[in-house]
Coordinates of C-alpha atoms in Angstrom, one line a residue:
X1 CA -210.1 136.6 94.1
X2 CA -210.7 140.0 92.5
X3 CA -208.2 142.9 92.6
X4 CA -209.0 145.5 95.3
X5 CA -209.3 149.1 94.1
X6 CA -209.3 152.3 96.2
X7 CA -210.2 156.0 95.6
X8 CA -210.4 159.3 97.3
X9 CA -213.2 158.4 99.7
X10 CA -211.5 155.2 100.6
X11 CA -208.5 157.3 101.8
X12 CA -210.9 159.5 103.7
X13 CA -212.4 156.5 105.4
X14 CA -209.0 155.0 106.3
X15 CA -207.9 158.3 107.8
X16 CA -211.2 158.6 109.7
X17 CA -210.5 155.3 111.4
X18 CA -207.0 156.6 112.2
X19 CA -208.1 159.9 113.9
X20 CA -211.0 158.0 115.6
X21 CA -208.3 155.8 117.1
X22 CA -206.3 158.9 118.1
X23 CA -209.3 160.3 120.0
X24 CA -210.1 156.9 121.6
X25 CA -206.5 156.3 122.7
X26 CA -205.3 159.7 123.8
X27 CA -207.0 159.5 127.2
X28 CA -206.1 155.9 128.0
X29 CA -202.5 156.5 127.0
X30 CA -202.2 159.6 129.1
X31 CA -204.5 158.4 131.9
X32 CA -201.8 158.1 134.7
X33 CA -200.4 161.7 134.4
X34 CA -203.8 163.1 133.5
X35 CA -205.4 161.6 136.6
X36 CA -202.6 162.9 138.8
X37 CA -202.9 166.4 137.4
X38 CA -206.7 166.5 137.7
X39 CA -206.6 165.0 141.3
X40 CA -207.9 161.4 140.9
X41 CA -204.7 159.4 141.0
X42 CA -205.2 155.8 139.8
X43 CA -203.1 154.3 142.6
X44 CA -205.1 156.3 145.1
X45 CA -208.6 154.8 144.4
X46 CA -209.2 156.7 141.1
X47 CA -209.5 153.7 138.8
X48 CA -213.3 153.9 138.8
X49 CA -213.2 157.6 137.8
X50 CA -210.7 156.6 135.1
X51 CA -213.0 153.9 133.7
X52 CA -216.0 156.4 134.0
X53 CA -214.3 158.5 131.3
X54 CA -215.1 155.8 128.8
X55 CA -218.8 156.1 129.8
X56 CA -218.5 159.8 129.0
X57 CA -217.7 158.7 125.4
X58 CA -220.0 155.7 125.2
X59 CA -223.3 157.3 126.3
X60 CA -223.3 160.1 123.7
X61 CA -221.9 157.7 121.1
X62 CA -224.9 155.4 121.5
X63 CA -227.2 158.4 121.4
X64 CA -225.6 159.7 118.2
X65 CA -225.7 156.2 116.6
X66 CA -229.4 155.9 117.3
X67 CA -230.0 159.1 115.3
X68 CA -227.2 158.9 112.7
X69 CA -229.5 156.9 110.4
X70 CA -231.9 159.9 110.3
X71 CA -228.9 162.3 109.8
X72 CA -227.6 160.2 106.9
X73 CA -231.1 160.1 105.5
X74 CA -231.3 163.9 105.6
X75 CA -227.8 164.9 104.5
X76 CA -226.1 161.7 103.2
X77 CA -223.4 159.7 104.8
X78 CA -220.5 161.6 103.3
X79 CA -221.5 165.0 104.7
X80 CA -222.7 163.6 108.0
X81 CA -219.3 161.9 108.5
X82 CA -217.4 165.0 107.7
X83 CA -219.3 167.1 110.2
X84 CA -219.1 164.4 112.9
X85 CA -215.3 164.3 112.6
X86 CA -215.3 168.1 113.4
X87 CA -217.4 167.4 116.5
X88 CA -214.9 164.8 117.6
X89 CA -211.9 167.0 116.9
X90 CA -213.4 170.0 118.9
X91 CA -214.1 167.8 121.9
X92 CA -210.6 166.4 122.0
X93 CA -209.1 170.0 121.8
X94 CA -211.3 171.1 124.6
X95 CA -210.4 168.0 126.6
X96 CA -206.7 168.9 126.2
X97 CA -207.4 172.4 127.7
X98 CA -209.6 171.0 130.6
X99 CA -208.6 172.4 134.1
X100 CA -210.9 170.1 136.0
X101 CA -212.3 166.5 135.8
X102 CA -215.8 167.8 135.1
X103 CA -214.6 169.9 132.1
X104 CA -212.7 166.8 130.8
X105 CA -215.9 164.7 131.2
X106 CA -218.0 167.3 129.4
X107 CA -215.5 167.6 126.5
X108 CA -215.5 163.8 126.1
X109 CA -219.3 163.9 125.9
X110 CA -218.9 166.3 122.9
X111 CA -216.2 164.2 121.3
X112 CA -218.4 161.1 121.8
X113 CA -221.3 162.7 119.8
X114 CA -219.0 162.9 116.8
X115 CA -217.4 159.4 117.4
X116 CA -220.9 157.9 117.6
X117 CA -221.7 159.0 114.1
X118 CA -218.3 157.8 112.8
X119 CA -218.9 154.4 114.5
X120 CA -222.4 154.1 113.1
X121 CA -221.8 155.3 109.5
X122 CA -218.1 154.6 108.6
X123 CA -218.6 150.9 108.2
X124 CA -221.7 151.1 106.0
X125 CA -220.1 153.8 104.0
X126 CA -217.3 151.5 103.1
X127 CA -220.0 148.9 102.2
X128 CA -221.5 151.6 99.8
X129 CA -218.1 152.0 98.2
X130 CA -217.5 148.3 97.7
X131 CA -220.8 146.3 97.7
X132 CA -219.0 143.2 96.3
X133 CA -216.8 141.2 98.6
X134 CA -217.2 143.9 101.3
X135 CA -215.7 141.8 104.1
X136 CA -212.2 142.2 102.6
X137 CA -212.6 146.0 102.3
X138 CA -214.1 146.3 105.8
X139 CA -211.2 144.4 107.5
X140 CA -208.6 146.3 105.5
X141 CA -210.2 149.7 106.2
X142 CA -210.7 148.9 109.9
X143 CA -207.1 148.0 110.1
X144 CA -206.3 151.7 110.0
X145 CA -207.9 152.0 113.4
X146 CA -205.0 149.8 114.6
X147 CA -202.6 152.0 112.6
X148 CA -203.9 155.0 114.5
X149 CA -203.6 153.3 117.8
X150 CA -200.0 152.3 117.0
X151 CA -199.0 155.8 115.9
X152 CA -200.7 157.4 118.9
X153 CA -199.3 155.2 121.6
X154 CA -195.8 155.2 120.3
X155 CA -195.8 159.0 119.8
X156 CA -197.4 159.6 123.2
X157 CA -195.0 157.2 124.9
X158 CA -192.0 159.1 123.6
X159 CA -193.5 162.5 124.4
X160 CA -194.5 161.6 127.9
X161 CA -191.1 160.1 128.6
X162 CA -189.5 163.4 127.4
X163 CA -191.7 165.3 129.8
X164 CA -194.2 166.7 127.3
X165 CA -197.6 167.4 128.9
X166 CA -200.5 165.1 128.2
X167 CA -202.5 168.2 127.1
X168 CA -200.5 168.5 123.9
X169 CA -201.3 164.9 123.0
X170 CA -205.0 165.4 123.4
X171 CA -205.0 168.6 121.4
X172 CA -202.9 167.1 118.7
X173 CA -205.3 164.2 118.3
X174 CA -208.1 166.6 117.8
X175 CA -206.2 168.8 115.2
X176 CA -205.4 165.6 113.2
X177 CA -209.1 165.1 112.6
X178 CA -209.3 168.1 110.2
X179 CA -207.6 166.2 107.4
X180 CA -210.3 163.5 106.8
X181 CA -213.1 166.1 107.6
X182 CA -211.8 168.2 104.6
X183 CA -211.6 165.1 102.4
X184 CA -215.3 164.3 103.1
X185 CA -216.7 167.8 103.0
X186 CA -214.9 169.1 99.9
X187 CA -216.3 167.3 97.0
X188 CA -214.0 165.5 94.5
X189 CA -213.7 162.5 92.3
X190 CA -213.5 159.0 93.6
X191 CA -212.6 155.9 91.6
X192 CA -214.7 153.8 93.9
X193 CA -217.9 155.8 93.2
X194 CA -218.2 159.6 93.7
X195 CA -221.8 159.4 94.7
X196 CA -221.5 156.7 97.4
X197 CA -223.0 157.8 100.7
X198 CA -225.0 160.6 99.1
X199 CA -228.4 158.9 99.2
X200 CA -231.4 160.5 101.0
X201 CA -234.3 158.9 102.7
X202 CA -237.1 160.1 105.0
X203 CA -237.6 159.2 108.6
X204 CA -240.3 156.7 107.9
X205 CA -238.0 154.7 105.7
X206 CA -235.3 154.8 108.4
X207 CA -237.7 153.6 111.1
X208 CA -239.0 150.9 108.8
X209 CA -235.5 149.6 108.2
X210 CA -234.8 149.5 111.9
X211 CA -238.1 147.8 112.7
X212 CA -237.4 145.1 110.1
X213 CA -234.0 144.4 111.5
X214 CA -234.9 144.2 115.2
X215 CA -237.7 141.8 114.6
X216 CA -235.2 139.1 113.7
X217 CA -234.2 136.8 116.7
X218 CA -230.9 136.2 114.9
X219 CA -230.1 139.9 115.0
X220 CA -230.1 139.8 118.8
X221 CA -227.6 137.0 118.8
X222 CA -225.2 139.1 116.7
X223 CA -226.0 142.2 118.8
X224 CA -224.9 140.3 122.0
X225 CA -221.7 139.1 120.2
X226 CA -220.9 142.7 119.3
X227 CA -221.4 143.8 122.9
X228 CA -218.9 141.3 124.3
X229 CA -216.5 141.7 121.3
X230 CA -216.3 145.4 122.0
X231 CA -215.8 144.9 125.7
X232 CA -212.9 142.4 125.3
X233 CA -211.1 144.4 122.6
X234 CA -211.4 147.8 124.2
X235 CA -210.6 146.7 127.7
X236 CA -207.2 145.7 126.4
X237 CA -206.8 148.9 124.4
X238 CA -207.9 151.2 127.2
X239 CA -206.3 149.6 130.3
X240 CA -203.1 148.2 128.8
X241 CA -201.0 151.3 129.4
X242 CA -202.2 151.7 133.0
X243 CA -201.8 148.0 133.6
X244 CA -198.1 148.2 132.6
X245 CA -197.4 151.3 134.6
X246 CA -199.2 150.2 137.8
X247 CA -198.6 146.5 138.0
X248 CA -195.2 146.3 136.4
X249 CA -193.9 149.8 137.5
X250 CA -193.3 150.5 133.9
X251 CA -192.4 153.8 132.3
X252 CA -194.6 155.7 129.9
X253 CA -192.4 154.4 127.1
X254 CA -193.0 150.8 128.2
X255 CA -196.8 151.5 128.5
X256 CA -196.7 152.8 124.9
X257 CA -194.7 149.8 123.7
X258 CA -197.1 147.3 125.2
X259 CA -200.2 149.0 123.8
X260 CA -198.4 149.3 120.5
X261 CA -197.8 145.5 120.5
X262 CA -201.6 145.0 120.8
X263 CA -202.3 147.6 118.1
X264 CA -199.7 146.1 115.8
X265 CA -201.3 142.6 116.2
X266 CA -204.7 144.1 115.5
X267 CA -203.4 145.6 112.3
X268 CA -201.9 142.3 111.2
X269 CA -205.1 140.5 112.0
X270 CA -207.3 142.9 110.1
X271 CA -205.1 143.6 107.2
X272 CA -204.3 140.0 106.3
X273 CA -207.8 138.8 107.0
X274 CA -209.0 141.6 104.7
X275 CA -206.6 140.4 102.0
X276 CA -207.0 136.7 102.2
X277 CA -210.2 135.7 104.1
X278 CA -213.2 135.4 101.7
X279 CA -216.7 136.4 102.7
X280 CA -218.0 132.9 103.2
X281 CA -215.1 132.1 105.6
X282 CA -215.8 134.9 108.1
X283 CA -217.7 132.7 110.5
X284 CA -214.7 130.3 110.7
X285 CA -212.4 133.2 111.2
X286 CA -214.5 134.6 114.1
X287 CA -214.8 131.2 115.9
X288 CA -211.1 130.3 115.6
X289 CA -210.1 133.9 116.7
X290 CA -212.4 133.8 119.7
X291 CA -211.1 130.5 120.9
X292 CA -207.5 131.6 120.6
X293 CA -208.3 135.0 122.3
X294 CA -209.4 133.2 125.4
X295 CA -206.3 131.1 125.6
X296 CA -203.9 134.0 125.0
X297 CA -205.5 136.5 127.4
X298 CA -206.2 134.2 130.3
X299 CA -202.6 134.2 131.7
X300 CA -202.4 138.0 131.9
X301 CA -203.1 138.3 135.7
X302 CA -200.2 135.9 136.6
X303 CA -197.5 137.3 134.3
X304 CA -194.4 138.7 136.1
X305 CA -192.3 140.0 133.2
X306 CA -193.0 142.6 130.5
X307 CA -191.6 140.5 127.6
X308 CA -194.1 137.6 127.9
X309 CA -196.8 140.3 128.2
X310 CA -195.7 142.1 125.1
X311 CA -195.6 138.8 123.1
X312 CA -199.1 137.8 124.3
X313 CA -200.4 141.3 123.6
X314 CA -199.2 141.1 120.0
X315 CA -200.7 137.6 119.5
X316 CA -204.0 138.7 121.2
X317 CA -204.2 141.6 118.8
X318 CA -203.9 139.4 115.8
X319 CA -206.8 137.2 116.8
X320 CA -209.0 139.9 118.4
X321 CA -208.5 142.4 115.5
X322 CA -211.0 140.9 113.0
X323 CA -213.9 140.6 115.5
X324 CA -215.6 144.0 115.0
X325 CA -215.7 144.3 111.2
X326 CA -216.1 140.5 110.7
X327 CA -219.1 140.1 113.0
X328 CA -220.8 143.1 111.5
X329 CA -220.2 142.0 107.9
X330 CA -221.1 138.4 108.6
X331 CA -224.3 139.6 110.2
X332 CA -225.4 141.3 107.0
X333 CA -225.3 137.9 105.3
X334 CA -227.3 136.1 108.0
X335 CA -230.1 138.6 108.7
X336 CA -232.7 140.2 106.4
X337 CA -232.7 143.9 106.4
X338 CA -231.1 147.2 105.3
X339 CA -227.3 146.7 105.9
X340 CA -226.7 150.4 106.9
X341 CA -229.3 150.2 109.7
X342 CA -228.0 146.8 110.7
X343 CA -224.4 148.0 111.0
X344 CA -225.5 151.0 113.0
X345 CA -227.4 148.8 115.4
X346 CA -224.5 146.4 115.7
X347 CA -222.3 149.4 116.7
X348 CA -225.0 150.3 119.3
X349 CA -224.1 147.1 121.0
X350 CA -220.3 147.2 120.5
X351 CA -219.8 150.7 121.9
X352 CA -221.7 150.1 125.2
X353 CA -219.7 146.9 125.5
X354 CA -216.6 149.0 125.4
X355 CA -217.9 151.4 128.0
X356 CA -219.5 148.9 130.4
X357 CA -216.5 146.5 130.6
X358 CA -213.9 149.3 130.7
X359 CA -215.8 150.7 133.7
X360 CA -216.1 147.3 135.3
X361 CA -212.4 146.7 135.1
X362 CA -211.8 150.1 136.8
X363 CA -214.3 149.3 139.5
X364 CA -213.0 145.8 140.1
X365 CA -209.5 147.1 139.9
X366 CA -210.2 149.3 142.9
X367 CA -211.7 146.3 144.8
X368 CA -209.4 143.4 143.9
X369 CA -206.6 144.9 141.9
X370 CA -206.1 145.5 138.2
X371 CA -204.5 142.2 137.6
X372 CA -207.5 140.0 138.6
X373 CA -210.0 142.4 137.0
X374 CA -208.4 141.5 133.7
X375 CA -210.2 138.1 133.8
X376 CA -213.2 140.0 132.4
X377 CA -211.4 140.1 129.0
X378 CA -211.2 136.3 128.4
X379 CA -214.8 136.1 129.7
X380 CA -215.9 138.5 126.9
X381 CA -214.1 136.5 124.2
X382 CA -215.6 133.3 125.5
X383 CA -219.0 134.7 125.2
X384 CA -218.2 135.7 121.6
X385 CA -217.2 132.1 120.8
X386 CA -220.4 130.7 122.4
X387 CA -222.7 133.1 120.6
X388 CA -221.1 132.8 117.2
X389 CA -220.8 129.0 117.7
X390 CA -224.6 128.9 118.2
X391 CA -225.1 130.8 115.0
X392 CA -222.7 128.4 113.2
X393 CA -224.7 125.4 114.4
X394 CA -228.0 127.1 113.4
X395 CA -226.6 127.8 109.9
X396 CA -225.4 124.2 109.6
X397 CA -228.9 122.8 110.6
X398 CA -230.6 125.2 108.1
X399 CA -228.4 124.1 105.3
X400 CA -228.8 120.4 106.1
X401 CA -232.6 121.0 106.3
X402 CA -232.7 123.0 103.2
X403 CA -233.9 126.1 105.0
X404 CA -233.0 129.5 103.5
X405 CA -230.5 131.5 105.5
X406 CA -231.9 134.9 104.7
X407 CA -231.0 137.1 101.8
X408 CA -229.8 140.7 101.8
X409 CA -232.6 143.2 101.5
X410 CA -232.2 146.2 99.3
X411 CA -234.6 149.0 98.4
X412 CA -237.5 146.7 97.6
X413 CA -237.4 144.0 100.2
X414 CA -235.9 140.5 100.2
X415 CA -234.1 139.9 97.0
X416 CA -232.2 136.6 97.2
X417 CA -230.6 134.0 99.3
X418 CA -226.8 133.9 99.6
X419 CA -225.0 130.6 99.1
X420 CA -222.7 129.4 101.9
X421 CA -223.2 132.7 103.8
X422 CA -221.9 134.9 101.0
X423 CA -223.5 138.2 100.2
X424 CA -225.7 138.0 97.1
X425 CA -223.8 140.3 94.6
X426 CA -226.8 141.4 92.5
X427 CA -228.8 142.8 95.5
X428 CA -225.8 144.7 96.8
X429 CA -225.0 146.0 93.4
X430 CA -228.6 147.3 93.1
X431 CA -228.3 148.9 96.5
X432 CA -225.0 150.6 95.5
X433 CA -226.6 151.9 92.3
X434 CA -229.5 153.4 94.4
X435 CA -227.0 155.2 96.6

């Protein structure tokens, strides 16, 4: 297994995932006092409005992702990412100053526009930097999302316990975004390739890439898996703090500690799968993790003590952490098409999954209680297992029948068939050189 190398833009990508996590977690972590101050208390029928805040992020995120391919084609991924981080930071700062629910909702719409571009382009940007054995770099870089969650929830838990206003937490999460924005926007050397993410393409090329990808029936299988993976992962991330405070009468510190357990588990899962799980083993990783996720999350509604919950949250984070980057990366080895467009479209499934199931838990929480609504989470992970299990069976039949599994397509069309699901190195190297 080759040695991993990192440069300036790798650091920028890692910090981007961290501040993206700050923005994503600032509202869930402060939701109870935030809802009380803005007159929609969660224990007074306001869970639906709380869940709707994720829709405020998800809708503009999807809209931004649908167009970020054109933006990257016009300005390149690096510059587009830098500007999008500034949008996210501005939205979070305005959210921290919001006097009313409506203003908070509008501010999250603005933040969502920036987050959508980040979600759509950060993953393929890492692929540009490291076209060979990209699965390892993707899991490792995505692990910094979990680092960001861990830092934010622990810090917010302490600050809220000390009586610090939720507003400072939201504003601080926005200000932190200036660091990776500067790293992207101010040009500099990068050991991993200074020109990565600088490619230009016209709108016809972008549309052509998208059309080629969506014609594949296999793409829609991975698309659905991303929808449910996003729903399961983010429902735990978003509702964990409120679950602890409402159902266990926990303090803000306990809420932060519980969310931190899940985030720490996600970091462990992504970091070590990035180090040790080779590209051709991603499918096995996804299937085993999905099965274990169902088993670990299913008991949540019946737990009566925080310590068993904390342990299960940590273990759930380990097995759920690799889903997002691994499904995306594995999809690029199973589907013919431009990998940048493919990853953008995969995120266009994952982000709505986050929003839809976060909202459903809030709605069902108002109807049947937050505990029982958490059964939606193991349902999501079960669907990931069934969908990826079907692709694994299809892959096995194709190999036994001698049918090609689909090569990676670069600038000039189909250029090779990977062996055992691994990305063909020559096509990706060619794509990297083009970028």
